[in-house]
């Protein structure tokens, strides 16, 4: 009987279909920058449409790109966003910016003619860029860093980051910062071409794209709500000042992307030092040791006992202790709903139902597990799962993304 009840909690959905007003995941400013494992906006929109009313406060403690905030404005909710990655503040400011007219041609001409210089505090620059490009990139970024017009800076920053990465040896197709034969070839071809003109052409195209997306976002009539956005903070130790109505988040993934490592090239160009970046990456979940937590879940205990080898067990524990350690402290300030969006990971072939462990844990802390919405389509887009080359089938153990819906029980 109990098993039947658990089964009934799982509902199969397609978030894209549930929110037809958002026609695609890259529409408007939902994806100006390729942030790894970003929410599809429809998930947040679905949550806000169904579990909030205008004027409510929503909170995302692992906000990444800041999708929760971009969507919250559409539904008139105030919001607070945190992330360890300082890019959150930079990207979010662009995503919610109201577009204005600006003479892009003249802005780019000023950039070309500027004599300012900015040199990132990064020892490995020579490894990641051919020496021909560096003095040029120093000047381009020198212009950016000394620009007084904040709006112009917002318009430029994502295009500059993208094109600067294209001009580096990083293999853009890969999740991790890495050099490859393909990326070396790309740079060799660039070096033989009129690369300065190409740089400005690409930049102009990207700026145009950002502007178009900003106008698209305006069509949703985003509201002028109160928001707090904190990049570079450790959710494990940060305090929430005010109560919130709803928490929605997609916590870091078990054995996931290393977000800071992936972002570091961008962070150096934005002015962060190696030491600052190193400190941030040492705080990343689950790659750090955190104090033990009680995890109120039989599934958790059974799986942990099956994991072989201390290294994997440590990642497993650090993951749950980290994410639940943060959420245990924060849930006290959430007054109505907590929505956790997670995939099903697998470790050495063993499927780890993260969503179920979260549901069991918070049920035992007095939250009511209303349902888990399971989306199969999202998964393939959000994470690069292993696909069986013979059948083209995505590993069925990991091919879903689940939204765990928890309602506050009586306090
Ligand atoms: C799955 S991503 C969230 C993506 C987000 N939902 C979006 O729409 O872009 C998980 C995030 O957790 C962040 N993170 C990892 N460890 C953290 C920590 N100790 N404190 C705060 N954020 C952390 C990562 O930087 C990453 O952005």
Coordinates of C-alpha atoms and ligand atoms in Angstrom, one line a residue:
X1 CA 0.0 0.0 0.0
X2 CA 2.8 2.4 0.9
X3 CA 4.6 1.7 -2.4
X4 CA 1.4 2.4 -4.4
X5 CA 1.2 5.8 -2.6
X6 CA 4.8 6.6 -3.6
X7 CA 4.1 5.6 -7.2
X8 CA 1.1 8.0 -7.3
X9 CA 3.3 10.9 -6.5
X10 CA 5.2 10.7 -9.8
X11 CA 3.5 12.5 -12.6
X12 CA 4.9 12.6 -16.1
X13 CA 4.9 16.0 -17.8
X14 CA 6.6 18.0 -20.5
X15 CA 7.4 21.4 -19.0
X16 CA 7.7 22.9 -22.5
X17 CA 4.0 22.0 -23.1
X18 CA 2.8 23.2 -19.8
X19 CA 4.0 26.7 -20.5
X20 CA 3.2 27.5 -24.1
X21 CA 3.7 31.2 -23.6
X22 CA 7.4 30.6 -23.6
X23 CA 8.0 29.3 -27.1
X24 CA 11.6 28.1 -26.6
X25 CA 14.4 27.8 -24.0
X26 CA 16.6 30.4 -25.8
X27 CA 13.8 32.9 -26.3
X28 CA 14.1 36.4 -24.8
X29 CA 17.0 36.7 -22.3
X30 CA 16.6 33.2 -20.9
X31 CA 19.8 32.0 -22.4
X32 CA 22.1 34.9 -23.5
X33 CA 25.1 32.9 -22.1
X34 CA 25.7 29.2 -22.2
X35 CA 25.5 28.5 -18.4
X36 CA 26.0 24.8 -17.7
X37 CA 22.8 22.9 -16.5
X38 CA 20.7 26.0 -16.7
X39 CA 17.0 25.8 -15.8
X40 CA 14.7 25.7 -18.8
X41 CA 12.6 28.8 -18.1
X42 CA 9.4 26.8 -18.4
X43 CA 10.1 25.0 -15.2
X44 CA 10.3 28.2 -13.2
X45 CA 7.3 29.7 -15.1
X46 CA 5.3 26.6 -14.3
X47 CA 6.2 26.8 -10.6
X48 CA 5.4 30.5 -10.3
X49 CA 2.2 30.3 -12.2
X50 CA 1.0 27.5 -9.9
X51 CA 2.4 28.2 -6.5
X52 CA 2.8 32.0 -6.2
X53 CA 0.8 35.2 -6.6
X54 CA 2.1 38.6 -7.7
X55 CA 4.0 40.3 -4.8
X56 CA 5.2 37.0 -3.3
X57 CA 8.9 36.5 -2.6
X58 CA 10.8 33.7 -4.3
X59 CA 14.3 32.6 -3.6
X60 CA 16.9 30.6 -5.5
X61 CA 20.0 29.7 -3.4
X62 CA 21.9 28.0 -6.3
X63 CA 20.8 30.5 -9.0
X64 CA 23.5 30.0 -11.7
X65 CA 22.5 32.1 -14.6
X66 CA 19.7 33.6 -12.7
X67 CA 16.7 32.1 -14.6
X68 CA 14.5 32.3 -11.5
X69 CA 14.9 36.1 -11.4
X70 CA 14.3 36.6 -15.1
X71 CA 11.1 34.6 -14.9
X72 CA 10.0 36.1 -11.5
X73 CA 9.8 39.5 -13.0
X74 CA 7.3 38.2 -15.6
X75 CA 5.0 37.0 -12.8
X76 CA 5.5 40.0 -10.6
X77 CA 7.4 38.2 -7.8
X78 CA 10.1 39.8 -5.7
X79 CA 13.2 37.6 -5.6
X80 CA 16.5 36.8 -4.1
X81 CA 19.3 34.9 -5.9
X82 CA 22.6 33.5 -4.6
X83 CA 25.4 31.7 -6.3
X84 CA 29.0 30.9 -5.6
X85 CA 29.7 31.9 -9.2
X86 CA 30.2 35.7 -9.4
X87 CA 29.0 35.5 -13.0
X88 CA 25.5 35.4 -11.6
X89 CA 25.5 39.2 -10.9
X90 CA 27.0 40.1 -14.3
X91 CA 24.8 37.9 -16.4
X92 CA 21.6 38.7 -14.5
X93 CA 22.1 42.4 -14.8
X94 CA 22.2 41.9 -18.6
X95 CA 19.2 39.6 -18.7
X96 CA 16.9 42.0 -16.9
X97 CA 18.2 45.2 -18.6
X98 CA 15.6 47.4 -20.4
X99 CA 17.0 48.0 -23.9
X100 CA 17.6 51.6 -25.0
X101 CA 18.9 53.0 -28.2
X102 CA 22.6 53.3 -28.5
X103 CA 24.9 53.9 -31.4
X104 CA 26.7 50.5 -31.6
X105 CA 28.9 51.5 -34.5
X106 CA 30.3 54.4 -32.7
X107 CA 30.7 52.4 -29.5
X108 CA 32.8 49.8 -31.4
X109 CA 34.8 52.5 -33.1
X110 CA 35.7 54.0 -29.7
X111 CA 36.7 50.5 -28.6
X112 CA 39.0 50.1 -31.6
X113 CA 40.6 53.5 -31.0
X114 CA 40.9 53.3 -27.3
X115 CA 44.4 53.3 -25.7
X116 CA 43.4 51.8 -22.4
X117 CA 44.9 48.5 -21.4
X118 CA 43.6 45.8 -19.0
X119 CA 45.8 42.7 -18.2
X120 CA 44.1 39.8 -16.4
X121 CA 45.8 38.6 -13.3
X122 CA 46.3 35.1 -14.7
X123 CA 49.6 33.3 -15.2
X124 CA 48.4 30.9 -17.8
X125 CA 47.4 33.5 -20.4
X126 CA 50.1 32.5 -22.8
X127 CA 48.8 28.9 -22.7
X128 CA 45.3 29.9 -23.6
X129 CA 45.9 32.6 -26.2
X130 CA 48.4 33.0 -29.1
X131 CA 50.7 35.9 -28.4
X132 CA 49.5 37.8 -31.4
X133 CA 46.0 38.2 -29.9
X134 CA 47.0 39.2 -26.4
X135 CA 47.9 42.9 -26.8
X136 CA 44.8 43.4 -28.8
X137 CA 42.6 41.7 -26.2
X138 CA 44.2 43.8 -23.4
X139 CA 43.1 46.9 -25.3
X140 CA 39.6 45.7 -26.0
X141 CA 39.1 44.8 -22.3
X142 CA 40.9 48.0 -21.3
X143 CA 38.1 49.9 -23.0
X144 CA 35.5 47.8 -21.3
X145 CA 36.8 48.3 -17.9
X146 CA 37.2 52.1 -18.2
X147 CA 33.8 52.6 -19.8
X148 CA 31.6 54.9 -17.7
X149 CA 28.3 54.1 -19.3
X150 CA 26.8 51.1 -17.4
X151 CA 24.3 50.4 -20.0
X152 CA 26.9 50.1 -22.7
X153 CA 28.9 47.8 -20.5
X154 CA 25.9 45.5 -20.0
X155 CA 25.4 45.4 -23.8
X156 CA 29.0 44.5 -24.3
X157 CA 29.9 42.1 -21.6
X158 CA 28.4 38.8 -22.8
X159 CA 29.4 39.4 -26.4
X160 CA 33.0 40.2 -25.3
X161 CA 33.2 37.1 -23.1
X162 CA 31.9 35.0 -25.9
X163 CA 34.2 36.3 -28.6
X164 CA 37.2 36.4 -26.3
X165 CA 36.6 32.7 -25.7
X166 CA 36.3 32.1 -29.4
X167 CA 39.8 33.7 -29.8
X168 CA 41.2 31.4 -27.1
X169 CA 42.4 27.8 -27.4
X170 CA 39.4 26.6 -25.4
X171 CA 37.4 23.9 -27.1
X172 CA 34.0 25.6 -26.9
X173 CA 32.1 22.4 -27.6
X174 CA 33.4 20.8 -24.4
X175 CA 31.9 21.4 -20.9
X176 CA 35.3 21.8 -19.3
X177 CA 37.9 24.4 -20.2
X178 CA 40.2 22.4 -22.4
X179 CA 42.5 22.7 -25.4
X180 CA 42.0 20.2 -28.3
X181 CA 43.3 19.6 -31.8
X182 CA 40.1 21.2 -33.0
X183 CA 40.5 24.4 -31.1
X184 CA 44.1 24.7 -32.0
X185 CA 43.0 24.4 -35.7
X186 CA 40.5 27.1 -35.1
X187 CA 43.1 29.5 -33.8
X188 CA 45.6 28.7 -36.6
X189 CA 42.9 29.5 -39.2
X190 CA 42.1 32.8 -37.4
X191 CA 45.8 33.8 -37.3
X192 CA 46.0 33.5 -41.0
X193 CA 43.0 35.6 -41.5
X194 CA 42.1 39.3 -40.9
X195 CA 41.3 38.4 -37.4
X196 CA 40.8 41.9 -36.0
X197 CA 38.0 42.6 -38.4
X198 CA 36.6 39.2 -37.7
X199 CA 36.7 40.0 -33.9
X200 CA 34.7 43.2 -34.4
X201 CA 32.2 41.5 -36.9
X202 CA 31.5 38.8 -34.4
X203 CA 31.2 41.3 -31.5
X204 CA 28.8 43.4 -33.5
X205 CA 26.6 40.3 -34.3
X206 CA 26.6 39.3 -30.7
X207 CA 25.6 42.8 -29.5
X208 CA 22.8 42.8 -32.0
X209 CA 21.6 39.5 -30.7
X210 CA 21.7 40.7 -27.1
X211 CA 19.6 43.7 -28.0
X212 CA 17.0 41.7 -29.9
X213 CA 16.7 39.3 -27.0
X214 CA 16.3 42.3 -24.6
X215 CA 13.4 43.6 -26.7
X216 CA 11.8 40.1 -26.8
X217 CA 12.0 40.0 -23.0
X218 CA 10.1 43.3 -22.8
X219 CA 7.2 41.7 -24.6
X220 CA 6.5 39.7 -21.4
X221 CA 6.1 43.1 -19.5
X222 CA 8.5 42.3 -16.8
X223 CA 7.6 44.0 -13.5
X224 CA 9.7 46.4 -11.5
X225 CA 10.1 44.2 -8.4
X226 CA 12.5 44.2 -5.5
X227 CA 15.5 41.9 -5.9
X228 CA 18.7 40.9 -4.2
X229 CA 21.3 39.2 -6.3
X230 CA 24.5 37.9 -4.6
X231 CA 27.2 36.3 -6.7
X232 CA 30.4 34.9 -5.1
X233 CA 28.6 33.7 -1.9
X234 CA 28.7 30.3 -0.3
X235 CA 25.1 29.1 0.2
X236 CA 26.3 26.8 2.9
X237 CA 27.1 29.7 5.2
X238 CA 25.0 32.6 3.9
X239 CA 22.0 33.9 5.9
X240 CA 18.6 34.8 4.5
X241 CA 17.4 38.0 6.0
X242 CA 13.7 38.0 5.2
X243 CA 11.2 35.2 5.0
X244 CA 10.3 34.0 1.5
X245 CA 7.1 32.4 0.2
X246 CA 8.7 29.9 -2.2
X247 CA 12.1 28.4 -2.7
X248 CA 12.9 27.0 -6.1
X249 CA 16.3 25.8 -7.0
X250 CA 18.4 23.3 -9.0
X251 CA 21.2 22.4 -6.7
X252 CA 24.6 21.4 -8.0
X253 CA 24.7 18.0 -9.5
X254 CA 26.2 14.9 -8.0
X255 CA 29.6 14.6 -9.7
X256 CA 28.7 17.5 -11.8
X257 CA 30.2 20.3 -13.8
X258 CA 32.9 22.2 -12.1
X259 CA 31.2 25.5 -12.5
X260 CA 34.0 27.7 -11.3
X261 CA 36.6 25.9 -13.4
X262 CA 34.4 26.3 -16.4
X263 CA 33.9 30.0 -15.7
X264 CA 37.4 30.9 -14.7
X265 CA 38.5 32.3 -18.1
X266 CA 35.6 34.7 -18.0
X267 CA 36.2 35.6 -14.4
X268 CA 39.8 36.6 -15.2
X269 CA 38.8 38.9 -18.0
X270 CA 36.2 40.4 -15.6
X271 CA 39.0 41.3 -13.2
X272 CA 39.1 38.4 -10.7
X273 CA 42.5 37.2 -9.5
X274 CA 43.8 33.7 -9.5
X275 CA 43.6 33.6 -5.7
X276 CA 40.0 34.7 -5.7
X277 CA 39.0 32.1 -8.2
X278 CA 40.9 29.4 -6.3
X279 CA 39.1 30.3 -3.1
X280 CA 35.7 30.1 -4.8
X281 CA 36.5 26.8 -6.4
X282 CA 37.4 25.4 -3.0
X283 CA 33.9 26.1 -1.8
X284 CA 32.1 24.3 -4.6
X285 CA 29.7 21.5 -3.8
X286 CA 30.3 18.5 -3.9
X287 CA 34.1 19.0 -4.2
X288 CA 34.7 20.2 -0.7
X289 CA 34.5 18.6 2.7
X290 CA 31.5 19.7 4.7
X291 CA 30.4 18.9 8.2
X292 CA 28.2 15.8 8.4
X293 CA 24.4 16.1 8.4
X294 CA 21.7 13.7 9.3
X295 CA 20.0 12.7 6.1
X296 CA 16.6 11.4 7.0
X297 CA 16.2 8.9 4.2
X298 CA 16.4 5.1 4.1
X299 CA 17.2 5.3 0.4
X300 CA 20.2 7.4 1.2
X301 CA 21.5 5.0 3.8
X302 CA 21.0 1.9 1.6
X303 CA 22.8 3.4 -1.3
X304 CA 25.6 4.8 0.7
X305 CA 26.4 1.4 2.2
X306 CA 26.6 0.0 -1.4
X307 CA 29.1 2.5 -2.6
X308 CA 32.5 1.0 -2.9
X309 CA 35.7 2.8 -2.1
X310 CA 36.2 5.8 0.2
X311 CA 36.6 8.4 -2.6
X312 CA 33.2 7.9 -4.2
X313 CA 31.6 7.5 -0.8
X314 CA 33.1 10.8 0.2
X315 CA 31.7 12.6 -2.9
X316 CA 28.3 11.0 -2.3
X317 CA 28.3 12.2 1.4
X318 CA 29.7 15.6 0.7
X319 CA 27.0 16.1 -1.9
X320 CA 24.1 15.4 0.3
X321 CA 25.6 16.9 3.4
X322 CA 26.4 20.1 1.4
X323 CA 23.1 20.5 -0.4
X324 CA 20.9 19.4 2.6
X325 CA 23.1 21.2 5.0
X326 CA 22.3 24.5 3.2
X327 CA 18.6 23.7 2.6
X328 CA 18.1 22.5 6.2
X329 CA 19.1 25.9 7.5
X330 CA 17.2 27.9 4.8
X331 CA 13.9 25.9 4.9
X332 CA 13.0 27.5 8.2
X333 CA 12.5 30.8 6.4
X334 CA 10.3 29.4 3.6
X335 CA 6.7 29.8 4.3
X336 CA 4.8 27.9 1.7
X337 CA 6.6 25.8 -1.0
X338 CA 10.0 24.3 -1.7
X339 CA 10.6 23.1 -5.2
X340 CA 13.8 21.2 -6.0
X341 CA 14.7 20.4 -9.5
X342 CA 17.1 17.5 -9.9
X343 CA 18.2 14.8 -12.2
X344 CA 18.7 11.2 -11.5
X345 CA 22.4 10.6 -11.4
X346 CA 24.3 7.4 -11.5
X347 CA 27.5 6.5 -9.8
X348 CA 29.4 3.6 -11.3
X349 CA 26.2 2.3 -12.9
X350 CA 24.2 2.6 -9.7
X351 CA 21.2 4.9 -10.1
X352 CA 21.0 7.5 -7.4
X353 CA 17.4 8.9 -7.0
X354 CA 18.4 12.3 -5.6
X355 CA 14.8 13.5 -5.8
X356 CA 13.5 10.7 -3.8
X357 CA 16.2 11.2 -1.1
X358 CA 15.2 14.9 -0.9
X359 CA 11.5 14.0 -0.7
X360 CA 12.1 11.4 2.1
X361 CA 14.3 13.8 4.0
X362 CA 12.0 16.8 4.0
X363 CA 8.9 14.7 4.6
X364 CA 10.5 13.6 7.8
X365 CA 11.2 17.2 8.7
X366 CA 7.5 18.0 8.4
X367 CA 7.2 19.0 4.7
X368 CA 4.4 17.5 2.7
X369 CA 5.6 15.8 -0.4
X370 CA 2.9 16.7 -2.9
X371 CA 4.3 15.3 -6.1
X372 CA 7.3 14.8 -8.2
X373 CA 6.9 16.0 -11.8
X374 CA 9.1 14.0 -14.2
X375 CA 10.2 15.4 -17.5
X376 CA 12.0 13.2 -20.0
X377 CA 12.7 15.7 -22.7
X378 CA 14.4 18.3 -20.5
X379 CA 17.1 15.8 -19.5
X380 CA 18.5 15.3 -22.9
X381 CA 19.0 19.0 -23.4
X382 CA 20.2 20.0 -20.0
X383 CA 23.0 17.4 -19.5
X384 CA 25.1 15.5 -21.9
X385 CA 24.1 12.1 -20.8
X386 CA 25.7 9.0 -22.1
X387 CA 23.9 7.9 -25.3
X388 CA 24.1 4.3 -26.3
X389 CA 25.8 4.6 -29.8
X390 CA 24.1 1.4 -31.1
X391 CA 20.6 2.4 -30.2
X392 CA 20.8 6.2 -29.8
X393 CA 18.9 5.7 -26.6
X394 CA 19.7 7.8 -23.6
X395 CA 20.6 5.8 -20.5
X396 CA 17.1 5.3 -18.9
X397 CA 18.4 5.6 -15.4
X398 CA 19.5 9.2 -15.8
X399 CA 17.2 10.5 -18.5
X400 CA 14.7 12.4 -16.5
X401 CA 14.6 15.7 -14.7
X402 CA 12.4 15.8 -11.7
X403 CA 10.7 18.6 -9.9
X404 CA 10.1 17.7 -6.3
X405 CA 7.2 19.7 -4.9
X406 CA 7.2 20.1 -1.1
X407 CA 4.5 22.1 0.8
X408 CA 5.1 23.4 4.3
X409 CA 3.2 21.4 6.9
X410 CA 1.9 23.0 10.0
X411 CA 4.7 24.5 12.0
Ligands
LIG1 C1 22.5 23.3 -11.5 S1 23.4 24.9 -11.3 C2 22.1 26.0 -11.2 C3 21.6 26.5 -12.5 C4 20.5 27.5 -12.4 N1 19.2 26.8 -12.0 C5 20.3 28.2 -13.7 O1 19.1 28.4 -14.2 O2 21.2 28.7 -14.3 C6 24.0 24.7 -9.7 C7 24.7 25.9 -9.1 O3 25.2 25.7 -7.8 C8 26.3 26.6 -7.6 N2 27.1 26.2 -6.4 C9 27.9 25.2 -6.2 N3 28.4 25.2 -4.9 C10 27.9 26.3 -4.3 C11 28.0 26.9 -3.0 N4 28.8 26.3 -2.1 N5 27.3 28.0 -2.8 C12 26.5 28.6 -3.7 N6 26.4 28.1 -5.0 C13 27.0 26.9 -5.3 C14 27.1 26.4 -8.9 O4 27.9 27.6 -9.1 C15 26.0 26.4 -10.0 O5 25.7 27.6 -10.5

